[in-house]
PDB file of C-alpha atoms in Angstrom:
ATOM      1  CA  MET W   1     -43.022 -18.632 -56.716  1.00 73.00           C
ATOM      2  CA  LYS W   2     -43.764 -19.449 -53.079  1.00 74.00           C
ATOM      3  CA  ARG W   3     -40.091 -20.163 -52.471  1.00 77.00           C
ATOM      4  CA  LEU W   4     -39.067 -16.847 -54.027  1.00 75.00           C
ATOM      5  CA  ALA W   5     -41.648 -14.928 -51.959  1.00 77.00           C
ATOM      6  CA  LEU W   6     -40.464 -16.701 -48.774  1.00 73.00           C
ATOM      7  CA  LEU W   7     -36.823 -15.922 -49.621  1.00 73.00           C
ATOM      8  CA  VAL W   8     -37.603 -12.216 -50.197  1.00 77.00           C
ATOM      9  CA  LEU W   9     -39.610 -12.099 -46.946  1.00 74.00           C
ATOM     10  CA  LEU W  10     -36.757 -13.668 -44.924  1.00 74.00           C
ATOM     11  CA  LEU W  11     -34.173 -11.383 -46.546  1.00 72.00           C
ATOM     12  CA  THR W  12     -36.181  -8.224 -45.813  1.00 74.00           C
ATOM     13  CA  ALA W  13     -36.852  -9.383 -42.221  1.00 68.00           C
ATOM     14  CA  THR W  14     -33.161 -10.072 -41.727  1.00 69.00           C
ATOM     15  CA  LEU W  15     -32.187  -6.661 -43.074  1.00 63.00           C
ATOM     16  CA  ALA W  16     -34.935  -4.918 -41.080  1.00 62.00           C
ATOM     17  CA  PHE W  17     -33.876  -6.464 -37.765  1.00 62.00           C
ATOM     18  CA  ALA W  18     -30.147  -6.531 -38.417  1.00 58.00           C
ATOM     19  CA  GLN W  19     -28.099  -4.968 -35.641  1.00 57.00           C
ATOM     20  CA  GLU W  20     -24.703  -3.538 -36.016  1.00 55.00           C
ATOM     21  CA  GLU W  21     -22.209  -5.784 -34.321  1.00 55.00           C
ATOM     22  CA  GLU W  22     -20.275  -3.785 -31.731  1.00 59.00           C
ATOM     23  CA  LYS W  23     -16.563  -4.165 -31.730  1.00 65.00           C
ATOM     24  CA  ARG W  24     -15.123  -5.252 -28.402  1.00 66.00           C
ATOM     25  CA  PRO W  25     -11.696  -3.899 -27.537  1.00 67.00           C
ATOM     26  CA  ASN W  26      -8.929  -6.336 -26.749  1.00 73.00           C
ATOM     27  CA  ALA W  27      -8.355  -7.563 -23.199  1.00 73.00           C
ATOM     28  CA  PHE W  28      -5.636  -5.002 -22.388  1.00 73.00           C
ATOM     29  CA  LYS W  29      -7.850  -2.071 -23.408  1.00 74.00           C
ATOM     30  CA  ARG W  30     -10.759  -3.458 -21.389  1.00 72.00           C
ATOM     31  CA  PHE W  31      -8.541  -3.984 -18.302  1.00 71.00           C
ATOM     32  CA  PHE W  32      -6.877  -0.555 -18.575  1.00 72.00           C
ATOM     33  CA  GLY W  33     -10.256   1.135 -19.105  1.00 74.00           C
ATOM     34  CA  ASP W  34     -11.709  -0.551 -16.015  1.00 73.00           C
ATOM     35  CA  PHE W  35      -8.553   0.197 -14.031  1.00 72.00           C
ATOM     36  CA  LYS W  36      -8.603   3.880 -15.006  1.00 71.00           C
ATOM     37  CA  GLU W  37     -12.326   4.174 -14.288  1.00 73.00           C
ATOM     38  CA  ASN W  38     -11.998   2.544 -10.851  1.00 71.00           C
ATOM     39  CA  LEU W  39      -8.785   4.392  -9.978  1.00 69.00           C
ATOM     40  CA  PHE W  40     -10.251   7.859 -10.351  1.00 70.00           C
ATOM     41  CA  ALA W  41     -13.638   6.923  -8.911  1.00 70.00           C
ATOM     42  CA  PRO W  42     -14.237   7.851  -5.277  1.00 69.00           C
ATOM     43  CA  GLN W  43     -12.899   5.085  -3.032  1.00 72.00           C
ATOM     44  CA  PRO W  44     -15.175   3.939  -0.183  1.00 78.00           C
ATOM     45  CA  HIS W  45     -13.880   4.612   3.313  1.00 81.00           C
ATOM     46  CA  ARG W  46     -12.663   1.367   4.866  1.00 87.00           C
ATOM     47  CA  PRO W  47     -11.235   2.380   8.237  1.00 92.00           C
ATOM     48  CA  PHE W  48      -9.435  -0.784   9.399  1.00 95.00           C
ATOM     49  CA  SER W  49      -6.165  -1.605   7.580  1.00 95.00           C
ATOM     50  CA  VAL W  50      -3.560  -4.345   7.833  1.00 97.00           C
ATOM     51  CA  GLY W  51      -0.276  -4.211   5.926  1.00 97.00           C
ATOM     52  CA  PHE W  52       3.248  -5.535   5.640  1.00 97.00           C
ATOM     53  CA  GLY W  53       6.378  -4.430   3.842  1.00 97.00           C
ATOM     54  CA  ALA W  54      10.092  -3.813   3.905  1.00 96.00           C
ATOM     55  CA  GLU W  55      12.301  -0.872   4.800  1.00 93.00           C
ATOM     56  CA  LEU W  56      15.904   0.129   4.592  1.00 92.00           C
ATOM     57  CA  THR W  57      16.730   1.510   7.999  1.00 89.00           C
ATOM     58  CA  GLN W  58      19.804   2.785   9.761  1.00 84.00           C
ATOM     59  CA  ASN W  59      19.334   0.652  12.854  1.00 73.00           C
ATOM     60  CA  ASP W  60      23.029  -0.125  12.852  1.00 66.00           C
ATOM     61  CA  ARG W  61      25.687   2.373  13.855  1.00 64.00           C
ATOM     62  CA  GLU W  62      27.195   2.481  10.357  1.00 69.00           C
ATOM     63  CA  ASP W  63      25.114   0.822   7.634  1.00 75.00           C
ATOM     64  CA  LEU W  64      21.615   0.599   6.209  1.00 83.00           C
ATOM     65  CA  LEU W  65      19.958  -2.711   7.029  1.00 85.00           C
ATOM     66  CA  PRO W  66      16.742  -4.311   5.737  1.00 89.00           C
ATOM     67  CA  GLU W  67      13.773  -4.393   8.076  1.00 91.00           C
ATOM     68  CA  ILE W  68      10.509  -6.322   7.784  1.00 94.00           C
ATOM     69  CA  ILE W  69       7.458  -4.457   9.071  1.00 95.00           C
ATOM     70  CA  ILE W  70       3.873  -5.406   9.842  1.00 97.00           C
ATOM     71  CA  TYR W  71       1.236  -2.961  11.002  1.00 96.00           C
ATOM     72  CA  SER W  72      -2.411  -2.359  11.637  1.00 96.00           C
ATOM     73  CA  ASP W  73      -4.269   0.923  11.893  1.00 95.00           C
ATOM     74  CA  TYR W  74      -7.735   2.334  12.334  1.00 96.00           C
ATOM     75  CA  GLU W  75      -8.932   5.636  10.872  1.00 93.00           C
ATOM     76  CA  LEU W  76     -11.270   7.541  13.149  1.00 93.00           C
ATOM     77  CA  SER W  77     -12.099   9.806  10.178  1.00 90.00           C
ATOM     78  CA  ARG W  78     -10.834  10.319   6.628  1.00 87.00           C
ATOM     79  CA  TYR W  79      -8.139  12.612   8.070  1.00 92.00           C
ATOM     80  CA  PHE W  80      -7.033  11.041  11.366  1.00 95.00           C
ATOM     81  CA  GLY W  81      -5.953   7.525  12.303  1.00 95.00           C
ATOM     82  CA  MET W  82      -3.891   5.558  14.807  1.00 96.00           C
ATOM     83  CA  GLY W  83      -2.165   2.225  14.758  1.00 96.00           C
ATOM     84  CA  VAL W  84       0.591  -0.129  15.871  1.00 97.00           C
ATOM     85  CA  ARG W  85       3.614  -1.320  13.924  1.00 96.00           C
ATOM     86  CA  GLY W  86       6.244  -3.956  14.580  1.00 95.00           C
ATOM     87  CA  GLY W  87       9.582  -4.246  12.844  1.00 93.00           C
ATOM     88  CA  LEU W  88      12.410  -6.758  12.787  1.00 92.00           C
ATOM     89  CA  THR W  89      15.928  -6.237  11.499  1.00 87.00           C
ATOM     90  CA  PHE W  90      18.110  -9.332  11.340  1.00 80.00           C
ATOM     91  CA  ALA W  91      21.419  -8.991   9.528  1.00 77.00           C
ATOM     92  CA  SER W  92      25.024 -10.041   9.605  1.00 68.00           C
ATOM     93  CA  ARG W  93      27.718  -7.444   9.044  1.00 61.00           C
ATOM     94  CA  GLN W  94      30.795  -8.217   7.054  1.00 61.00           C
ATOM     95  CA  PRO W  95      33.821  -8.513   7.424  1.00 57.00           C
ATOM     96  CA  PHE W  96      33.369  -9.099  11.158  1.00 59.00           C
ATOM     97  CA  ASP W  97      30.340 -11.369  10.708  1.00 57.00           C
ATOM     98  CA  ARG W  98      28.687  -9.665  13.642  1.00 63.00           C
ATOM     99  CA  LEU W  99      24.993 -10.422  14.091  1.00 74.00           C
ATOM    100  CA  VAL W 100      22.682  -7.388  14.447  1.00 74.00           C
ATOM    101  CA  THR W 101      19.083  -7.849  15.603  1.00 83.00           C
ATOM    102  CA  VAL W 102      16.676  -4.979  16.193  1.00 86.00           C
ATOM    103  CA  MET W 103      13.027  -5.331  17.218  1.00 89.00           C
ATOM    104  CA  GLU W 104      10.718  -2.331  17.230  1.00 92.00           C
ATOM    105  CA  GLY W 105       7.209  -1.826  18.530  1.00 93.00           C
ATOM    106  CA  VAL W 106       5.537   1.520  17.852  1.00 96.00           C
ATOM    107  CA  PHE W 107       2.187   3.148  18.571  1.00 97.00           C
ATOM    108  CA  TYR W 108       1.561   5.938  16.041  1.00 96.00           C
ATOM    109  CA  GLN W 109      -0.954   8.675  15.262  1.00 96.00           C
ATOM    110  CA  ARG W 110      -1.453   9.699  11.653  1.00 95.00           C
ATOM    111  CA  VAL W 111      -2.921  12.820  10.028  1.00 96.00           C
ATOM    112  CA  TYR W 112      -3.852  12.676   6.345  1.00 95.00           C
ATOM    113  CA  ILE W 113      -3.012  16.070   4.869  1.00 94.00           C
ATOM    114  CA  TYR W 114      -5.434  15.950   1.944  1.00 90.00           C
ATOM    115  CA  ASP W 115      -7.797  13.393   0.428  1.00 84.00           C
ATOM    116  CA  PHE W 116      -7.315  13.153  -3.350  1.00 83.00           C
ATOM    117  CA  GLY W 117      -9.767  10.230  -3.511  1.00 78.00           C
ATOM    118  CA  TRP W 118      -7.349   7.423  -4.285  1.00 84.00           C
ATOM    119  CA  ILE W 119      -4.087   8.854  -2.948  1.00 89.00           C
ATOM    120  CA  ARG W 120      -3.686  10.391   0.496  1.00 91.00           C
ATOM    121  CA  PRO W 121      -0.440  11.981   1.751  1.00 96.00           C
ATOM    122  CA  PHE W 122       0.136  11.822   5.509  1.00 97.00           C
ATOM    123  CA  VAL W 123       2.372  12.775   8.407  1.00 97.00           C
ATOM    124  CA  HIS W 124       2.593  10.716  11.555  1.00 94.00           C
ATOM    125  CA  THR W 125       4.357  10.594  14.890  1.00 96.00           C
ATOM    126  CA  GLY W 126       4.988   7.558  17.013  1.00 96.00           C
ATOM    127  CA  ILE W 127       6.433   6.348  20.264  1.00 96.00           C
ATOM    128  CA  GLY W 128       7.506   2.844  21.189  1.00 95.00           C
ATOM    129  CA  ILE W 129      10.384   0.626  22.211  1.00 93.00           C
ATOM    130  CA  SER W 130      13.499  -0.553  20.383  1.00 91.00           C
ATOM    131  CA  ILE W 131      15.497  -3.619  21.426  1.00 89.00           C
ATOM    132  CA  ASP W 132      18.923  -3.576  19.744  1.00 85.00           C
ATOM    133  CA  SER W 133      21.199  -6.623  20.093  1.00 81.00           C
ATOM    134  CA  GLU W 134      24.706  -7.069  18.797  1.00 75.00           C
ATOM    135  CA  GLU W 135      27.306  -9.530  19.977  1.00 72.00           C
ATOM    136  CA  GLU W 136      29.054  -7.039  22.219  1.00 74.00           C
ATOM    137  CA  TYR W 137      25.980  -5.305  23.702  1.00 76.00           C
ATOM    138  CA  LYS W 138      22.212  -5.252  24.102  1.00 83.00           C
ATOM    139  CA  MET W 139      20.306  -1.990  24.412  1.00 84.00           C
ATOM    140  CA  ASN W 140      16.643  -1.284  25.164  1.00 88.00           C
ATOM    141  CA  ASP W 141      15.590   2.245  24.386  1.00 89.00           C
ATOM    142  CA  VAL W 142      12.531   4.426  23.910  1.00 93.00           C
ATOM    143  CA  LEU W 143      11.802   4.880  20.224  1.00 92.00           C
ATOM    144  CA  GLY W 144      10.447   8.157  18.895  1.00 93.00           C
ATOM    145  CA  GLU W 145       9.677   8.841  15.257  1.00 94.00           C
ATOM    146  CA  ALA W 146       8.140  11.245  12.789  1.00 96.00           C
ATOM    147  CA  ALA W 147       7.210  10.197   9.270  1.00 96.00           C
ATOM    148  CA  ILE W 148       5.885  11.534   5.991  1.00 97.00           C
ATOM    149  CA  GLY W 149       4.449   9.407   3.228  1.00 97.00           C
ATOM    150  CA  LEU W 150       1.493   8.573   1.064  1.00 95.00           C
ATOM    151  CA  ARG W 151      -1.049   5.810   0.751  1.00 93.00           C
ATOM    152  CA  ALA W 152      -2.590   4.919  -2.623  1.00 91.00           C
ATOM    153  CA  HIS W 153      -5.882   2.962  -2.582  1.00 88.00           C
ATOM    154  CA  TYR W 154      -7.422   0.723  -5.228  1.00 85.00           C
ATOM    155  CA  LYS W 155     -10.551  -1.365  -4.520  1.00 85.00           C
ATOM    156  CA  GLY W 156      -9.701  -2.002  -0.866  1.00 88.00           C
ATOM    157  CA  TRP W 157      -6.008  -2.666  -1.498  1.00 92.00           C
ATOM    158  CA  PHE W 158      -3.338  -0.063  -0.906  1.00 94.00           C
ATOM    159  CA  ALA W 159       0.345   0.631  -1.376  1.00 96.00           C
ATOM    160  CA  GLU W 160       2.163   2.868   1.053  1.00 96.00           C
ATOM    161  CA  MET W 161       5.514   4.603   0.871  1.00 97.00           C
ATOM    162  CA  ALA W 162       6.989   6.360   3.916  1.00 96.00           C
ATOM    163  CA  PHE W 163      10.145   8.104   5.087  1.00 96.00           C
ATOM    164  CA  ARG W 164      10.717   7.936   8.865  1.00 94.00           C
ATOM    165  CA  TYR W 165      13.170   9.851  11.010  1.00 94.00           C
ATOM    166  CA  GLY W 166      13.722   9.296  14.706  1.00 92.00           C
ATOM    167  CA  TYR W 167      15.682   7.896  17.587  1.00 88.00           C
ATOM    168  CA  PRO W 168      17.502   5.477  18.014  1.00 85.00           C
ATOM    169  CA  PHE W 169      17.282   4.325  14.386  1.00 82.00           C
ATOM    170  CA  ARG W 170      18.085   7.683  12.670  1.00 84.00           C
ATOM    171  CA  PHE W 171      16.099   7.239   9.420  1.00 89.00           C
ATOM    172  CA  ALA W 172      14.236   4.652   7.341  1.00 92.00           C
ATOM    173  CA  ILE W 173      12.547   4.500   3.957  1.00 95.00           C
ATOM    174  CA  GLY W 174      10.086   1.777   3.070  1.00 95.00           C
ATOM    175  CA  LEU W 175       7.352   0.414   0.870  1.00 97.00           C
ATOM    176  CA  SER W 176       4.428  -1.710   2.001  1.00 97.00           C
ATOM    177  CA  VAL W 177       1.140  -3.148   0.743  1.00 97.00           C
ATOM    178  CA  GLY W 178      -2.018  -4.047   2.554  1.00 97.00           C
ATOM    179  CA  HIS W 179      -5.775  -4.323   2.620  1.00 96.00           C
ATOM    180  CA  SER W 180      -8.463  -2.114   4.153  1.00 93.00           C
ATOM    181  CA  TYR W 181     -11.660  -3.487   5.692  1.00 90.00           C
ATOM    182  CA  ILE W 182     -14.928  -2.330   7.132  1.00 84.00           C
ATOM    183  CA  PRO W 183     -15.029  -3.913  10.619  1.00 68.00           C
TER     184      PRO W 183
END
C-alpha cells in the first residue's frame, strides 16, 4: 500500500509540475530570424570605416579594365562624411600585349541622401591624381569624379556599390565590403 501511495504521489507531482516542452526551430530558421531581426533594427553609428573591393573601370582608351580599390572614410554625422581612396589597375591588352598600369589617389566628400537604418544611398565628389602608364606613354593628370551609390550595414560590416563618372577614367562601377568602427 505504501508503494502504491508513493507511486500515486510521484505521478500527481509529475503531472502538476510538468511543463510543455517548447519546440525549437531548425538552425536555418533561427539564423534567418536573427538575421531579419538584426537587419531591420536600428544600426549604431560607427563613424570610421575601412573597406576594399573591385571595380570595372574605363581607365584605358578603349576597354574596361579591373581595378582594385582600398579606402577609408570618416562620417562627421549620419549624413556627411569624407575619406581617401586608392586604386590600382594592372592589365595586359591583347592582341598587342601592351601593359596598362593606372594608379589613383582620391580625396572625396560624401553626402548620404537618406538614412533607412541599414541602407544609406549617397552621392559623393572627389579630387585626386591619376598616374597612367602604358608602354608608349606615361601621363599624370588631375582626377575629378562624381559618384552615386549605396552602403548597406549589418552589425558593423557593410557592403557598398557605387557608380563613378569622371576624368580621366570616364566611368567605373564597383562593389566593395568593409567594416565600421568607433574610434
